[in-house]
mmCIF file of C-alpha atoms and ligand atoms in Angstrom:
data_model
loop_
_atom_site.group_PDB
_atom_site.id
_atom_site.type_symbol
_atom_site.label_atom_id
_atom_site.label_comp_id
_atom_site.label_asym_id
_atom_site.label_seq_id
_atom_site.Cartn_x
_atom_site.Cartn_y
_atom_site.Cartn_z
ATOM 1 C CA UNK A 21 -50.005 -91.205 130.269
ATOM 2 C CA UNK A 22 -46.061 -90.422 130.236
ATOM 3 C CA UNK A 23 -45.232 -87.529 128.002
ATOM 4 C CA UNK A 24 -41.958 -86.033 127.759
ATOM 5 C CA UNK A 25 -41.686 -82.063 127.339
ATOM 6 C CA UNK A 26 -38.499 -81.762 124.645
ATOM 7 C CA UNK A 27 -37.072 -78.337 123.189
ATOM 8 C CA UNK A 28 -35.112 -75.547 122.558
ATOM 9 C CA UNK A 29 -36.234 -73.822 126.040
ATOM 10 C CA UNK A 30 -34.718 -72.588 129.187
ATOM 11 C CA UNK A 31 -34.795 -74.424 132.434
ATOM 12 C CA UNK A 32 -37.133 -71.407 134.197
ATOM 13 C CA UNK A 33 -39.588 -71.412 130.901
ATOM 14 C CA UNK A 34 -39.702 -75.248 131.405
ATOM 15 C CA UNK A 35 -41.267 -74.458 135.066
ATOM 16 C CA UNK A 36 -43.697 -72.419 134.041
ATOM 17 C CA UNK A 37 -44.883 -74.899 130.939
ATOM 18 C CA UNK A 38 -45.147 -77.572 133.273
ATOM 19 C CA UNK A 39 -47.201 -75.739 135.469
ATOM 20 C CA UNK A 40 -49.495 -74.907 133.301
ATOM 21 C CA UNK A 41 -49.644 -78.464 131.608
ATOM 22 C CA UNK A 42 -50.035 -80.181 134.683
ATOM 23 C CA UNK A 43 -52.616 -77.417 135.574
ATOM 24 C CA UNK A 44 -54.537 -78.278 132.380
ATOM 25 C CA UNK A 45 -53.690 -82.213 132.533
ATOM 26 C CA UNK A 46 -53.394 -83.472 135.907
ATOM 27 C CA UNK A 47 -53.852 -87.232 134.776
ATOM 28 C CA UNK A 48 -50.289 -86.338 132.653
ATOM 29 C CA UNK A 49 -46.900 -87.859 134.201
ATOM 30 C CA UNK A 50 -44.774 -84.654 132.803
ATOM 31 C CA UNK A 51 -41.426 -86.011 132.129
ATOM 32 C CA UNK A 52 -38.158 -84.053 131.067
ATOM 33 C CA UNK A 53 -36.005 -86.108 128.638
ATOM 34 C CA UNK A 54 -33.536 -87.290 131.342
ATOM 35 C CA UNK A 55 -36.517 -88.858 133.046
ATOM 36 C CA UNK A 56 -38.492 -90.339 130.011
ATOM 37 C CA UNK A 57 -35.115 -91.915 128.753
ATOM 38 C CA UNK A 58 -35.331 -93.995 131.863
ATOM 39 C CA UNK A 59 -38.496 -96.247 130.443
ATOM 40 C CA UNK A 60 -38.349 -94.774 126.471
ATOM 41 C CA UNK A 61 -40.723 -97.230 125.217
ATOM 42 C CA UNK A 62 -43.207 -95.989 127.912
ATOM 43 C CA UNK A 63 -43.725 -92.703 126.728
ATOM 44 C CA UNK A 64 -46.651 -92.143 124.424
ATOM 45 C CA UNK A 65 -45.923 -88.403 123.485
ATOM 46 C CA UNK A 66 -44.068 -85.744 123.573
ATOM 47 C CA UNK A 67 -44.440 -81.882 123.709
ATOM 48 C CA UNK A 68 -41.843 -80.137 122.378
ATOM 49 C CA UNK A 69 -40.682 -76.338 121.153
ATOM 50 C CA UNK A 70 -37.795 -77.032 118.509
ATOM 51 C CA UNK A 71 -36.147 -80.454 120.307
ATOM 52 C CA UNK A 72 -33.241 -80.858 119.303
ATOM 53 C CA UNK A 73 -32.113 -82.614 116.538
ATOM 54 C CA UNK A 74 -32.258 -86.045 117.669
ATOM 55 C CA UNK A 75 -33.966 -85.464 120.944
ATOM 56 C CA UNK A 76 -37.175 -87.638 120.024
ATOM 57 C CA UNK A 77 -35.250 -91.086 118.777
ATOM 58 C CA UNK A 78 -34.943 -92.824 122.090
ATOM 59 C CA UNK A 79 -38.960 -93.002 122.324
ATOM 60 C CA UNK A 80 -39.981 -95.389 120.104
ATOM 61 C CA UNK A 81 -42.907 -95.299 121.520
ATOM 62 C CA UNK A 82 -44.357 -92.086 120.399
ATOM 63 C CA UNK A 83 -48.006 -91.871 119.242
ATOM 64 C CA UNK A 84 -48.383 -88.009 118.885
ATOM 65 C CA UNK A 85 -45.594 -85.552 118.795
ATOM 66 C CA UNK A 86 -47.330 -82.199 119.834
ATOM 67 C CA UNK A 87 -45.543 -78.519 119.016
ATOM 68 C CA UNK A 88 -45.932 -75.955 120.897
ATOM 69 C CA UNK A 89 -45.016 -73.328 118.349
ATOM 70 C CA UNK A 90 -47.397 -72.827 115.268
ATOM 71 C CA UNK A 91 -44.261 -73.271 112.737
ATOM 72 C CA UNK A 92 -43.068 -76.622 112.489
ATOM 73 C CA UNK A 93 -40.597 -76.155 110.072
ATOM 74 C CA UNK A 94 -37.584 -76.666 112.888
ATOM 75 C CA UNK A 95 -39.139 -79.756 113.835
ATOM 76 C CA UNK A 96 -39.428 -81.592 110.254
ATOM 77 C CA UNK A 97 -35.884 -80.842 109.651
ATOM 78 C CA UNK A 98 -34.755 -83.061 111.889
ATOM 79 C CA UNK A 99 -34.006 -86.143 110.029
ATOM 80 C CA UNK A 100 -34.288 -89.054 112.874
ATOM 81 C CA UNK A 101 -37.653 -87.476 113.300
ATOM 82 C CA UNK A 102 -39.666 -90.937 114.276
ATOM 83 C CA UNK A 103 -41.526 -91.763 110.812
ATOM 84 C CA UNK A 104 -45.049 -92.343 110.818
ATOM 85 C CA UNK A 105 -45.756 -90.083 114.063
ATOM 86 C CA UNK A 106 -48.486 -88.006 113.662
ATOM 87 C CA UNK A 107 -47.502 -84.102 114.378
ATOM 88 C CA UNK A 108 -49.616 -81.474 115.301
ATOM 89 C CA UNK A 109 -48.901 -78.131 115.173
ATOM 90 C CA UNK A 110 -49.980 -75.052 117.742
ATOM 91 C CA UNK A 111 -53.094 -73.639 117.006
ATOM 92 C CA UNK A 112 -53.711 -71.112 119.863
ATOM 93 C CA UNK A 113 -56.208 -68.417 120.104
ATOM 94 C CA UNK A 114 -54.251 -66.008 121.912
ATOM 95 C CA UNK A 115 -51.296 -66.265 120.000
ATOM 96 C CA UNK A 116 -53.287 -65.770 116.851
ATOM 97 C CA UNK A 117 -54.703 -62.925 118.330
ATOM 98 C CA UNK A 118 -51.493 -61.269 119.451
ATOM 99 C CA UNK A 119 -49.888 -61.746 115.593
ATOM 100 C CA UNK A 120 -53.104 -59.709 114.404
ATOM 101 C CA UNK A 121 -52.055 -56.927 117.156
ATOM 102 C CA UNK A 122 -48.249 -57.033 115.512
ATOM 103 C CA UNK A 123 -49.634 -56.547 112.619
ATOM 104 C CA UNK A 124 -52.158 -53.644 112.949
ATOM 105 C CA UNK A 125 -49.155 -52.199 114.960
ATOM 106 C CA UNK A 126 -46.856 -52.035 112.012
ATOM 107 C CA UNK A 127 -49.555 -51.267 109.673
ATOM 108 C CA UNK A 128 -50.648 -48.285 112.001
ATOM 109 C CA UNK A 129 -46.824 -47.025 112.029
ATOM 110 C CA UNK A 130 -46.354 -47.656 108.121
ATOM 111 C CA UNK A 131 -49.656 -45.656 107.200
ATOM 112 C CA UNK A 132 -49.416 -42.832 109.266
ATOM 113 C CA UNK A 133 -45.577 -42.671 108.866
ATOM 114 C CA UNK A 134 -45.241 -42.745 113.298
ATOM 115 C CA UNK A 135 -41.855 -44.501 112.251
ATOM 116 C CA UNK A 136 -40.614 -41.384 110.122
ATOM 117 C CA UNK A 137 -42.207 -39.270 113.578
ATOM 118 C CA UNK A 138 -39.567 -41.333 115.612
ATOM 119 C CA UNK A 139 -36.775 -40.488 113.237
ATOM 120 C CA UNK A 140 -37.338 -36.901 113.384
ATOM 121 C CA UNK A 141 -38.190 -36.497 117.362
ATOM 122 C CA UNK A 142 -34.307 -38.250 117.406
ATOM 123 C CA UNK A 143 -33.108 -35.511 115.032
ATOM 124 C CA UNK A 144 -34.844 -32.677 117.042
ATOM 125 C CA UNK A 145 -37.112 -32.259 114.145
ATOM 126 C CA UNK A 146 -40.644 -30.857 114.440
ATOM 127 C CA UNK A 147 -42.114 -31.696 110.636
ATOM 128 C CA UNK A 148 -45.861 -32.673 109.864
ATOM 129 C CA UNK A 149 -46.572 -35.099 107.245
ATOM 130 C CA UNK A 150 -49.685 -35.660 104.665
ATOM 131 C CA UNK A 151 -52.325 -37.732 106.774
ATOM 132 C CA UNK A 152 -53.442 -40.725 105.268
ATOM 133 C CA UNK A 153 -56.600 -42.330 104.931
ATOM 134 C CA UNK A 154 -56.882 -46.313 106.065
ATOM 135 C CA UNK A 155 -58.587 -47.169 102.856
ATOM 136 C CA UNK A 156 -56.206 -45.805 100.497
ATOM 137 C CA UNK A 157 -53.744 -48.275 102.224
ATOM 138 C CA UNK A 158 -54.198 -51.532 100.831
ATOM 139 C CA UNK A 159 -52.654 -54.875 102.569
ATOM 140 C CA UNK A 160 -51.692 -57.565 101.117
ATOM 141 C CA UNK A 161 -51.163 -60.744 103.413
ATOM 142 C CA UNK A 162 -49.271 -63.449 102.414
ATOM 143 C CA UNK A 163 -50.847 -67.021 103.710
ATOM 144 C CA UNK A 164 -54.615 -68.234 104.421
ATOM 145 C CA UNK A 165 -53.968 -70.034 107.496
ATOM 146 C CA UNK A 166 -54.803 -69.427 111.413
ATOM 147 C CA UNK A 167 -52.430 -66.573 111.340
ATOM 148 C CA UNK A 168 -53.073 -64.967 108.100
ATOM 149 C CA UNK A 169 -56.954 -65.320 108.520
ATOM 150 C CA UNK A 170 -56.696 -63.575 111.912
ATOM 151 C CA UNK A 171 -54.422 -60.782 111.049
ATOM 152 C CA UNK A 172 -56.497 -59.719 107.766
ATOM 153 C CA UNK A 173 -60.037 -60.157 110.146
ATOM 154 C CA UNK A 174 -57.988 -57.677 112.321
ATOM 155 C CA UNK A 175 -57.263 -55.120 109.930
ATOM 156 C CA UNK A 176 -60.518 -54.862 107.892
ATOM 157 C CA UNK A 177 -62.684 -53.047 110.921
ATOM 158 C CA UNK A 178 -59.734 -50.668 110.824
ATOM 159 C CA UNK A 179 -60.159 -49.373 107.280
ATOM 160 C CA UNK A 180 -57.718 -51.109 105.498
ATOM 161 C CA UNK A 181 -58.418 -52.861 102.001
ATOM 162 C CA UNK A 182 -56.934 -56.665 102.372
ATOM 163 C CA UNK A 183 -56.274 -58.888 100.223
ATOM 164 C CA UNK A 184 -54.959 -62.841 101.355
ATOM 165 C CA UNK A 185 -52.791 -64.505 98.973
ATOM 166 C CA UNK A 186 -52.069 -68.528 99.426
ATOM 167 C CA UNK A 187 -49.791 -71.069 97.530
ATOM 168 C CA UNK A 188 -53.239 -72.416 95.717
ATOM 169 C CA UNK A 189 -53.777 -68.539 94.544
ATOM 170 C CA UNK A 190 -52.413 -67.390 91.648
ATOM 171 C CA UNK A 191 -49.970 -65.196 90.634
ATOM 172 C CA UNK A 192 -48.206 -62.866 92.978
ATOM 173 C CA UNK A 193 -46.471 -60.351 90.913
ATOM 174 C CA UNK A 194 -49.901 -58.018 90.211
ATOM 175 C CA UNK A 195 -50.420 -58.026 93.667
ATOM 176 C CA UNK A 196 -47.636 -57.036 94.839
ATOM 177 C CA UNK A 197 -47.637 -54.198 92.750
ATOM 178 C CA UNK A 198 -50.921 -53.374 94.082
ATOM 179 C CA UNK A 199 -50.558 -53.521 97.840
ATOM 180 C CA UNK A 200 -48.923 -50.810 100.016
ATOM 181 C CA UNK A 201 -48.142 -53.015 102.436
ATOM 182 C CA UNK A 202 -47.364 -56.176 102.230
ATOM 183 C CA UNK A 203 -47.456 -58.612 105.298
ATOM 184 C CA UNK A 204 -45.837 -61.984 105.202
ATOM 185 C CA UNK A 205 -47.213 -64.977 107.377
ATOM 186 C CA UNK A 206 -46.504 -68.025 104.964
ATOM 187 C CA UNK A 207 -45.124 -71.171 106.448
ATOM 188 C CA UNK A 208 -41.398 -72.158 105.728
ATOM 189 C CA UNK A 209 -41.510 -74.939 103.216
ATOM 190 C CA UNK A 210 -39.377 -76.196 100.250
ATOM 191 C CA UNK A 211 -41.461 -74.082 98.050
ATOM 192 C CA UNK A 212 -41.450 -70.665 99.775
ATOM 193 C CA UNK A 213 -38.070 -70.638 101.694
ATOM 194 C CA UNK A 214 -35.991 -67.656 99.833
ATOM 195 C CA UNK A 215 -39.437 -66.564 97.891
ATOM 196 C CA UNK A 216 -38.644 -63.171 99.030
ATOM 197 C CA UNK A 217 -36.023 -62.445 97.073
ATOM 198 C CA UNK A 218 -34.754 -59.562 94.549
ATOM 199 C CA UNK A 219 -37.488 -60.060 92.181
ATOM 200 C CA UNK A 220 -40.047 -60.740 94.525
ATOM 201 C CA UNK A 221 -39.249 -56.994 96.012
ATOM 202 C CA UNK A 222 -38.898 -55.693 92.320
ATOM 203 C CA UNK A 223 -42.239 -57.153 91.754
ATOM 204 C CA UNK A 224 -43.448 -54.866 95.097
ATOM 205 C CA UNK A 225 -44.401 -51.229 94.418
ATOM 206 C CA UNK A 226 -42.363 -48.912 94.872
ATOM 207 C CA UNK A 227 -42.061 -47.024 98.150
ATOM 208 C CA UNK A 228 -43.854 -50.064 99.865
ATOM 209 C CA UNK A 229 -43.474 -51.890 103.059
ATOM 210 C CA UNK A 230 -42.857 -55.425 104.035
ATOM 211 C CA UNK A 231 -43.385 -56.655 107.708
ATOM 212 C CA UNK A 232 -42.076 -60.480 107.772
ATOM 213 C CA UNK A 233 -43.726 -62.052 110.633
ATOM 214 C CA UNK A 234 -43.269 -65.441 109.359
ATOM 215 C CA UNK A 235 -39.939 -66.813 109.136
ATOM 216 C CA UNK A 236 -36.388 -65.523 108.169
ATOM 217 C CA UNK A 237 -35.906 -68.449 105.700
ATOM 218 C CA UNK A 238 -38.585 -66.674 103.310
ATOM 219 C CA UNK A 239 -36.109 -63.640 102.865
ATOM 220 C CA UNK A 240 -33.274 -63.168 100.903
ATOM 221 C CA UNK A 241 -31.540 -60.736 103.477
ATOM 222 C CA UNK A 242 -29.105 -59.023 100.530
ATOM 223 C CA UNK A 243 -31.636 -58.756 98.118
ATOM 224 C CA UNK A 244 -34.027 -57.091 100.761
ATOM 225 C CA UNK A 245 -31.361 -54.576 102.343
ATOM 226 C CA UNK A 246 -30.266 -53.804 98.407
ATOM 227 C CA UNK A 247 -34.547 -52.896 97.857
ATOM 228 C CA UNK A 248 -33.867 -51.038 101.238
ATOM 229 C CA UNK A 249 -30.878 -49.331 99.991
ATOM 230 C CA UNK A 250 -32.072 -48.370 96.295
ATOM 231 C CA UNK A 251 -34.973 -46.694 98.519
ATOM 232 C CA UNK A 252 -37.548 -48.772 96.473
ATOM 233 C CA UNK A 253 -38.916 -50.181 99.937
ATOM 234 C CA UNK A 254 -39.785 -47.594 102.138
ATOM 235 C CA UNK A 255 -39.481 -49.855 105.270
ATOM 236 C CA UNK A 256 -39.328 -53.184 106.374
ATOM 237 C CA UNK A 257 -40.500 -54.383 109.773
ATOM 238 C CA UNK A 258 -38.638 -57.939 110.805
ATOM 239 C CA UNK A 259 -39.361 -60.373 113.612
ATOM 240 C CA UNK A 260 -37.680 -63.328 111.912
ATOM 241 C CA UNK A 261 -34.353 -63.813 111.414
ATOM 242 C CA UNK A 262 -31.735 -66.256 109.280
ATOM 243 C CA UNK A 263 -29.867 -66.816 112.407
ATOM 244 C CA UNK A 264 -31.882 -65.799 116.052
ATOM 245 C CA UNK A 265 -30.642 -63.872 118.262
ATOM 246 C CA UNK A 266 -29.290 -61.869 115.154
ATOM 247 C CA UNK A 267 -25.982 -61.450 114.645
ATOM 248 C CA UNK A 268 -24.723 -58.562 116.423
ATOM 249 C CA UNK A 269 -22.892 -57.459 112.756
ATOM 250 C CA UNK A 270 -25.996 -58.119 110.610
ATOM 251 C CA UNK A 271 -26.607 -55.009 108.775
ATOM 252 C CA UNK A 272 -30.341 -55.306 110.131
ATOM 253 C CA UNK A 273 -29.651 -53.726 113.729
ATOM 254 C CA UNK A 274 -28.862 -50.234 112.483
ATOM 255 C CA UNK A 275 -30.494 -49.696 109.371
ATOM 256 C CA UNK A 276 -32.549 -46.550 109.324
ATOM 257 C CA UNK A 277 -35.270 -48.272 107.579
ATOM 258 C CA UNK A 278 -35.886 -51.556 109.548
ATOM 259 C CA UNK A 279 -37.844 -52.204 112.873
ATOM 260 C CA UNK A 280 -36.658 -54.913 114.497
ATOM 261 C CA UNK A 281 -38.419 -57.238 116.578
ATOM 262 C CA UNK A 282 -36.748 -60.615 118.831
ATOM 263 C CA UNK A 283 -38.860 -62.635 116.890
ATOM 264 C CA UNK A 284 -41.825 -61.329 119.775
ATOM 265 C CA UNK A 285 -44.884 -61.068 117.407
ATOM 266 C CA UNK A 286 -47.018 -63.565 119.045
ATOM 267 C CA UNK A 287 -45.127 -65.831 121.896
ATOM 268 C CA UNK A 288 -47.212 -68.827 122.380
ATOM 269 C CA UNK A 289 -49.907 -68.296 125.351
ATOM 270 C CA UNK A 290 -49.096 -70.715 128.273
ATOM 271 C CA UNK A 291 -52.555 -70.885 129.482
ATOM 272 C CA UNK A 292 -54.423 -71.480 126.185
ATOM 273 C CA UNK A 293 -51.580 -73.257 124.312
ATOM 274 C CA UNK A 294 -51.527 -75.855 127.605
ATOM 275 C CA UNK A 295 -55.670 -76.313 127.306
ATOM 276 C CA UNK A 296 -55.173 -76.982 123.441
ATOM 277 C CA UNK A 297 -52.648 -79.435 124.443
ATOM 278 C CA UNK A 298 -54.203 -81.192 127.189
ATOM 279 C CA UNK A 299 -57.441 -81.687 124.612
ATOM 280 C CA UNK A 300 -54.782 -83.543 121.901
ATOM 281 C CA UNK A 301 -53.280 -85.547 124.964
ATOM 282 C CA UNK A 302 -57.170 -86.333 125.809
ATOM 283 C CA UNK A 303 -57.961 -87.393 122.564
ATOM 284 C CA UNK A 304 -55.068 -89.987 121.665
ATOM 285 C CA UNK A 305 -55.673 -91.125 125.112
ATOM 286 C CA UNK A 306 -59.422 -91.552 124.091
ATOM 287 C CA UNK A 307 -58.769 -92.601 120.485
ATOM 288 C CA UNK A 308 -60.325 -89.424 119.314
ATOM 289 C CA UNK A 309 -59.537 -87.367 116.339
ATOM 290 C CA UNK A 310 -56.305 -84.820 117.275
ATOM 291 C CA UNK A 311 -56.601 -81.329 115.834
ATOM 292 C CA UNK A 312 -54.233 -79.544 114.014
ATOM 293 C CA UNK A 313 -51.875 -82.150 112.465
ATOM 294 C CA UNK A 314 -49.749 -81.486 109.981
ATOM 295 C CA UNK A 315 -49.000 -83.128 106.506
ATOM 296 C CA UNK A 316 -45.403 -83.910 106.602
ATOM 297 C CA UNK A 317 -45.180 -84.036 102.581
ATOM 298 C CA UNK A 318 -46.721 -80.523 102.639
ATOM 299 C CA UNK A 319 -44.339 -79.123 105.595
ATOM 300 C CA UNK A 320 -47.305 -77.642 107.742
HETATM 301 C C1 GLV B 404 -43.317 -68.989 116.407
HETATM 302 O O1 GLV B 404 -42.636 -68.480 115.551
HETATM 303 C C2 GLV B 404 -44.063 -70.201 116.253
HETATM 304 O O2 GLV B 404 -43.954 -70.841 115.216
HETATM 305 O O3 GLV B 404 -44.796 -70.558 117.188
#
């Protein structure tokens, strides 16, 4: 089977993906776009991490078009996307698994104030602060899915209360008001890009956190760094970003209330991602179910 690997990637990251696709997938010819355009109707699917736009059209002969990042929202806004191509989406264990340890990370931090710690060792300062109990921390995370299932699973042995909030679950508002923490893993769809937005962190108690781990379309940066600002948000920890790398003037970089991540909360797994792969290769090779595809309508 000819697949071409597509993306957004550098040449040495490239190496090690095909490695560990051909590792998982012998039987696979692994084909970078300059090859695959050579016999386009040949190839039956491609692997990609954010193509560019356009990058898919020569192969009309697609039959699966297989991410290799969990959000897809890159990908469907590509317009000459091939219609009628079923996508699926990266469901990976360890990557799930590293997003809960992000998370319990900044939850840690936020509860027991280690950020505030930081601040002070950098101002020569030695001050204790009240300790905190885990269950008198509640957590609210935003989306159901692989991500947001695995982050609140993570958290719960730990102490804190959770509470999971989807699209199909009522109204926000109350619980925002109600969580200390609030932790957003929502896809990036029509309906939630800018949700975060100046009356979304109104809505949020006051001296809460928000940790964004989903995408930088969700947030409204000037309405967040104004909640920042009025010192109604105590903190907000950031691995997404409008524009990545972030620009080096965005007011995010020195703010003395944000934590920055390079969008490093959970980096696919080359090893697992390329089994999970090689089993959706298998089965359109096979004619067998594929996992994890995404309804295009929907946007995940
Ligand atoms: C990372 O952000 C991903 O969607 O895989």
């Amino acid at each position: 089977m000819k697949v071409v690997l597509a993306g957004d990637i550098a040449a040495a990251e490239w190496q090690v993906w095909r490695a560990a696709l051909a590792a998982a997938m012998p039987e696979a010819a692994l084909l970078t776009p300059d090859e695959a355009r050579r016999a386009p109707g040949d190839v039956l699917a491609a692997v990609v991490a954010n193509p560019p736009p356009g990058g898919l059209a020569p192969f009309h002969g697609l039959r699966l078009i297989q991410s290799l990042w969990a959000g897809v929202d890159r990908l469907l806004a590509d317009t000459t996307l091939p219609p009628g191509v079923p996508i699926a989406r990266m469901v990976d264990p360890a990557m799930s698994a590293a997003m809960a340890e992000t998370a319990l990370w900044a939850t840690l931090a936020l509860h027991r104030g280690f950020f505030a710690y930081q601040r002070r060792q950098r101002a020569g300062e030695w001050r204790q602060h009240r300790q905190r109990r885990a269950e008198d921390v509640p957590v609210l995370v935003l989306g159901r899915g692989e991500m947001g299932g695995a982050v609140a699973e993570r958290l719960r042995p730990h102490g804190y209360p959770v509470t999971t909030w989807g699209r199909d679950s009522g109204p926000l508002p109350p619980l925002l008001a109600a969580h200390e923490v609030v932790i957003n893993l929502l896809p990036l769809t029509d309906t939630t890009r800018g949700l975060l937005d100046a009356r979304f962190f109104a809505a949020m108690r006051a001296q809460s956190a928000l940790v964004n781990l989903g995408r930088g379309g969700h947030v409204v940066d000037a309405d967040l760094l104004a909640a920042l600002d009025a010192g109604h948000l105590r903190h907000a920890v950031l691995d997404v970003f409008h524009v990545e790398p972030l620009p080096a003037a965005h007011r995010f970089w020195t703010h003395p209330s944000v934590k920055m991540l390079p969008h490093a909360a959970a980096l696919t797994d080359h090893r697992s991602a390329s089994a999970v792969v090689a089993a959706n290769l298998r089965a359109l090779r096979d004619g067998k179910p594929i996992a994890h595809l995404i309804d295009r309508g929907r946007g995940y």
